[in-house]
Short mmCIF file of C-alpha atoms in Angstrom, two decimals:
data_model
loop_
_atom_site.label_atom_id
_atom_site.label_comp_id
_atom_site.label_asym_id
_atom_site.label_seq_id
_atom_site.Cartn_x
_atom_site.Cartn_y
_atom_site.Cartn_z
CA UNK T 1 -124.89 -61.80 -160.40
CA UNK T 2 -122.38 -62.68 -163.13
CA UNK T 3 -122.19 -59.08 -164.30
CA UNK T 4 -121.87 -57.85 -160.71
CA UNK T 5 -118.86 -60.08 -160.13
CA UNK T 6 -117.24 -58.91 -163.39
CA UNK T 7 -117.84 -55.24 -162.57
CA UNK T 8 -116.44 -55.66 -159.05
CA UNK T 9 -113.36 -57.38 -160.47
CA UNK T 10 -112.86 -54.63 -163.07
CA UNK T 11 -113.11 -51.93 -160.39
CA UNK T 12 -110.56 -53.83 -158.32
CA UNK T 13 -108.19 -54.21 -161.28
CA UNK T 14 -108.43 -50.49 -162.02
CA UNK T 15 -107.70 -49.68 -158.38
CA UNK T 16 -104.53 -51.79 -158.28
CA UNK T 17 -103.07 -49.96 -161.27
CA UNK T 18 -99.58 -48.67 -160.51
CA UNK T 19 -98.38 -45.10 -161.11
CA UNK T 20 -95.42 -44.58 -163.40
CA UNK T 21 -92.04 -44.26 -161.74
CA UNK T 22 -91.27 -40.87 -163.32
CA UNK T 23 -93.48 -37.81 -163.18
CA UNK T 24 -95.07 -36.64 -166.37
CA UNK T 25 -94.32 -33.24 -167.87
CA UNK T 26 -98.04 -32.87 -168.53
CA UNK T 27 -100.22 -31.73 -165.69
CA UNK T 28 -103.42 -33.66 -165.03
CA UNK T 29 -106.72 -31.84 -165.58
CA UNK T 30 -107.42 -29.32 -162.83
CA UNK T 31 -110.96 -30.62 -162.31
CA UNK T 32 -112.91 -33.80 -162.82
CA UNK T 33 -115.48 -31.63 -164.60
CA UNK T 34 -113.10 -30.28 -167.24
CA UNK T 35 -114.35 -29.83 -170.81
CA UNK T 36 -112.60 -32.89 -172.22
CA UNK T 37 -114.00 -35.20 -169.53
CA UNK T 38 -117.52 -33.84 -169.94
CA UNK T 39 -117.31 -34.15 -173.73
CA UNK T 40 -116.07 -37.73 -173.42
CA UNK T 41 -118.90 -38.66 -171.04
CA UNK T 42 -121.51 -37.02 -173.28
CA UNK T 43 -120.24 -38.75 -176.43
CA UNK T 44 -120.06 -42.13 -174.69
CA UNK T 45 -123.61 -41.65 -173.42
CA UNK T 46 -124.90 -40.77 -176.89
CA UNK T 47 -123.20 -43.73 -178.58
CA UNK T 48 -124.48 -46.17 -175.96
CA UNK T 49 -128.00 -44.73 -176.01
CA UNK T 50 -128.30 -44.80 -179.80
CA UNK T 51 -127.04 -48.38 -179.99
CA UNK T 52 -129.37 -49.44 -177.20
CA UNK T 53 -132.34 -47.93 -179.04
CA UNK T 54 -131.28 -49.57 -182.31
CA UNK T 55 -130.85 -53.01 -180.73
CA UNK T 56 -134.18 -52.74 -178.90
CA UNK T 57 -135.99 -51.77 -182.10
CA UNK T 58 -134.35 -54.72 -183.88
CA UNK T 59 -135.43 -57.17 -181.16
CA UNK T 60 -139.02 -55.98 -180.68
CA UNK T 61 -140.45 -57.65 -183.82
CA UNK T 62 -139.22 -61.00 -182.49
CA UNK T 63 -141.21 -60.79 -179.25
CA UNK T 64 -144.06 -63.24 -178.98
CA UNK T 65 -147.15 -61.17 -178.09
CA UNK T 66 -148.60 -64.15 -176.19
CA UNK T 67 -145.51 -64.61 -174.03
CA UNK T 68 -145.69 -64.12 -170.27
CA UNK T 69 -142.26 -62.47 -170.34
CA UNK T 70 -143.75 -58.98 -170.36
CA UNK T 71 -145.95 -59.56 -167.31
CA UNK T 72 -144.27 -57.65 -164.45
CA UNK T 73 -144.47 -60.26 -161.66
CA UNK T 74 -144.22 -63.38 -163.81
CA UNK T 75 -141.25 -65.73 -163.59
CA UNK T 76 -138.30 -64.75 -165.77
CA UNK T 77 -138.28 -66.17 -169.24
CA UNK T 78 -135.64 -65.24 -171.80
CA UNK T 79 -136.63 -63.35 -174.92
CA UNK T 80 -134.64 -61.93 -177.82
CA UNK T 81 -135.18 -58.49 -176.30
CA UNK T 82 -133.83 -59.16 -172.81
CA UNK T 83 -130.99 -61.31 -174.20
CA UNK T 84 -129.77 -58.61 -176.60
CA UNK T 85 -130.10 -55.83 -174.03
CA UNK T 86 -128.20 -57.95 -171.49
CA UNK T 87 -125.32 -58.61 -173.90
CA UNK T 88 -125.20 -54.98 -175.03
CA UNK T 89 -125.17 -53.77 -171.42
CA UNK T 90 -122.20 -56.03 -170.66
CA UNK T 91 -120.43 -54.66 -173.72
CA UNK T 92 -121.21 -51.08 -172.68
CA UNK T 93 -119.87 -51.72 -169.19
CA UNK T 94 -116.62 -53.25 -170.46
CA UNK T 95 -116.18 -50.46 -173.01
CA UNK T 96 -116.72 -47.84 -170.32
CA UNK T 97 -113.91 -49.34 -168.24
CA UNK T 98 -111.62 -49.53 -171.27
CA UNK T 99 -112.41 -46.02 -172.48
CA UNK T 100 -112.17 -44.28 -169.13
CA UNK T 101 -109.04 -46.01 -167.88
CA UNK T 102 -106.39 -43.36 -167.24
CA UNK T 103 -103.10 -44.84 -168.34
CA UNK T 104 -100.01 -43.08 -169.56
CA UNK T 105 -98.61 -40.50 -168.88
CA UNK T 106 -99.72 -40.87 -165.23
CA UNK T 107 -100.38 -44.57 -164.64
CA UNK T 108 -99.29 -47.81 -166.25
CA UNK T 109 -100.96 -48.45 -169.60
CA UNK T 110 -103.94 -50.75 -169.85
CA UNK T 111 -101.76 -53.43 -171.48
CA UNK T 112 -99.28 -53.21 -168.59
CA UNK T 113 -102.17 -53.70 -166.16
CA UNK T 114 -102.41 -57.39 -167.01
CA UNK T 115 -105.35 -58.11 -164.70
CA UNK T 116 -107.49 -55.41 -166.28
CA UNK T 117 -106.51 -56.04 -169.90
CA UNK T 118 -106.91 -59.81 -169.66
CA UNK T 119 -110.24 -59.47 -167.85
CA UNK T 120 -111.55 -57.17 -170.56
CA UNK T 121 -110.34 -59.59 -173.23
CA UNK T 122 -112.14 -62.41 -171.40
CA UNK T 123 -115.36 -60.37 -171.27
CA UNK T 124 -115.16 -59.63 -175.01
CA UNK T 125 -114.39 -63.29 -175.75
CA UNK T 126 -117.44 -64.35 -173.75
CA UNK T 127 -119.55 -61.84 -175.66
CA UNK T 128 -118.37 -63.26 -178.98
CA UNK T 129 -119.09 -66.80 -177.78
CA UNK T 130 -122.58 -65.80 -176.61
CA UNK T 131 -123.50 -63.85 -179.76
CA UNK T 132 -122.27 -66.54 -182.12
CA UNK T 133 -123.81 -69.27 -179.94
CA UNK T 134 -120.68 -71.39 -180.31
CA UNK T 135 -120.87 -72.75 -176.75
CA UNK T 136 -124.57 -73.13 -175.93
CA UNK T 137 -124.05 -74.15 -172.28
CA UNK T 138 -122.73 -70.63 -171.61
CA UNK T 139 -125.85 -69.11 -173.19
CA UNK T 140 -128.01 -71.46 -171.14
CA UNK T 141 -126.11 -70.60 -167.95
CA UNK T 142 -126.70 -66.89 -168.62
CA UNK T 143 -130.35 -67.67 -169.51
CA UNK T 144 -130.07 -66.22 -173.01
CA UNK T 145 -132.77 -66.91 -175.57
CA UNK T 146 -131.60 -68.56 -178.80
CA UNK T 147 -131.23 -65.81 -181.38
CA UNK T 148 -134.01 -65.94 -183.97
CA UNK T 149 -133.87 -66.11 -187.74
CA UNK T 150 -135.30 -63.18 -189.67
CA UNK T 151 -138.32 -65.27 -190.66
CA UNK T 152 -139.21 -65.87 -186.98
CA UNK T 153 -140.42 -62.32 -186.30
CA UNK T 154 -143.96 -61.85 -185.01
CA UNK T 155 -144.41 -58.19 -186.00
CA UNK T 156 -143.87 -57.71 -189.73
CA UNK T 157 -145.06 -54.09 -189.80
CA UNK T 158 -141.52 -52.71 -189.42
CA UNK T 159 -140.10 -54.66 -192.38
CA UNK T 160 -139.43 -51.50 -194.40
CA UNK T 161 -137.23 -49.92 -191.72
CA UNK T 162 -133.50 -49.59 -192.21
CA UNK T 163 -132.84 -51.55 -189.01
CA UNK T 164 -134.91 -54.52 -190.14
CA UNK T 165 -133.25 -54.39 -193.56
CA UNK T 166 -129.90 -54.72 -191.78
CA UNK T 167 -131.25 -57.63 -189.71
CA UNK T 168 -132.48 -59.30 -192.92
CA UNK T 169 -129.06 -58.95 -194.59
CA UNK T 170 -126.84 -59.74 -191.58
CA UNK T 171 -129.14 -62.06 -189.68
CA UNK T 172 -130.02 -61.35 -186.06
CA UNK T 173 -126.68 -62.65 -184.73
CA UNK T 174 -124.72 -60.69 -187.31
CA UNK T 175 -126.68 -57.54 -186.54
CA UNK T 176 -126.07 -57.93 -182.82
CA UNK T 177 -122.36 -58.63 -183.40
CA UNK T 178 -122.14 -55.51 -185.58
CA UNK T 179 -123.84 -53.42 -182.87
CA UNK T 180 -121.39 -54.68 -180.24
CA UNK T 181 -118.47 -53.98 -182.61
CA UNK T 182 -119.70 -50.44 -183.28
CA UNK T 183 -120.06 -49.78 -179.55
CA UNK T 184 -116.55 -51.08 -178.94
CA UNK T 185 -114.99 -49.12 -181.80
CA UNK T 186 -116.77 -45.83 -181.01
#
């Protein structure tokens, strides 16, 4: 619902981008399936997949094994797992729009496309607010679970993993913020 509206708005803001007034000396790629586009798509996919796997493995020890959240037809109840995956998926979606936007030398730059750039900034600001839990009504509106402390994990068998060591040092919120930052920077 909320993500669907944001994605529809981002698609609209990309579609209203204006071409530059002068033609570029550089020719556009001859095919959508050119090597650079395929390499970009493959690298984006790999970065997003690896970060998704890392965030999921960091959230799994915090799942209550007695919770009804994993029952397929049960009513929705927020967990650290579905909250982190939801926030990462929003970040991935926004980063995909930012990364794949074709600006200069053919179209106006992303910063000149005020609707798109400001919408992306608003999405990233909302992500920061949600991860840091600075405005809890937003987290409650999005049905996000409060992010747990390291001591609140149910499964302690993965404590020697590198991911859990990072969660212990950074805290769950810090780890999630770092994962979102890595996805955005990559």
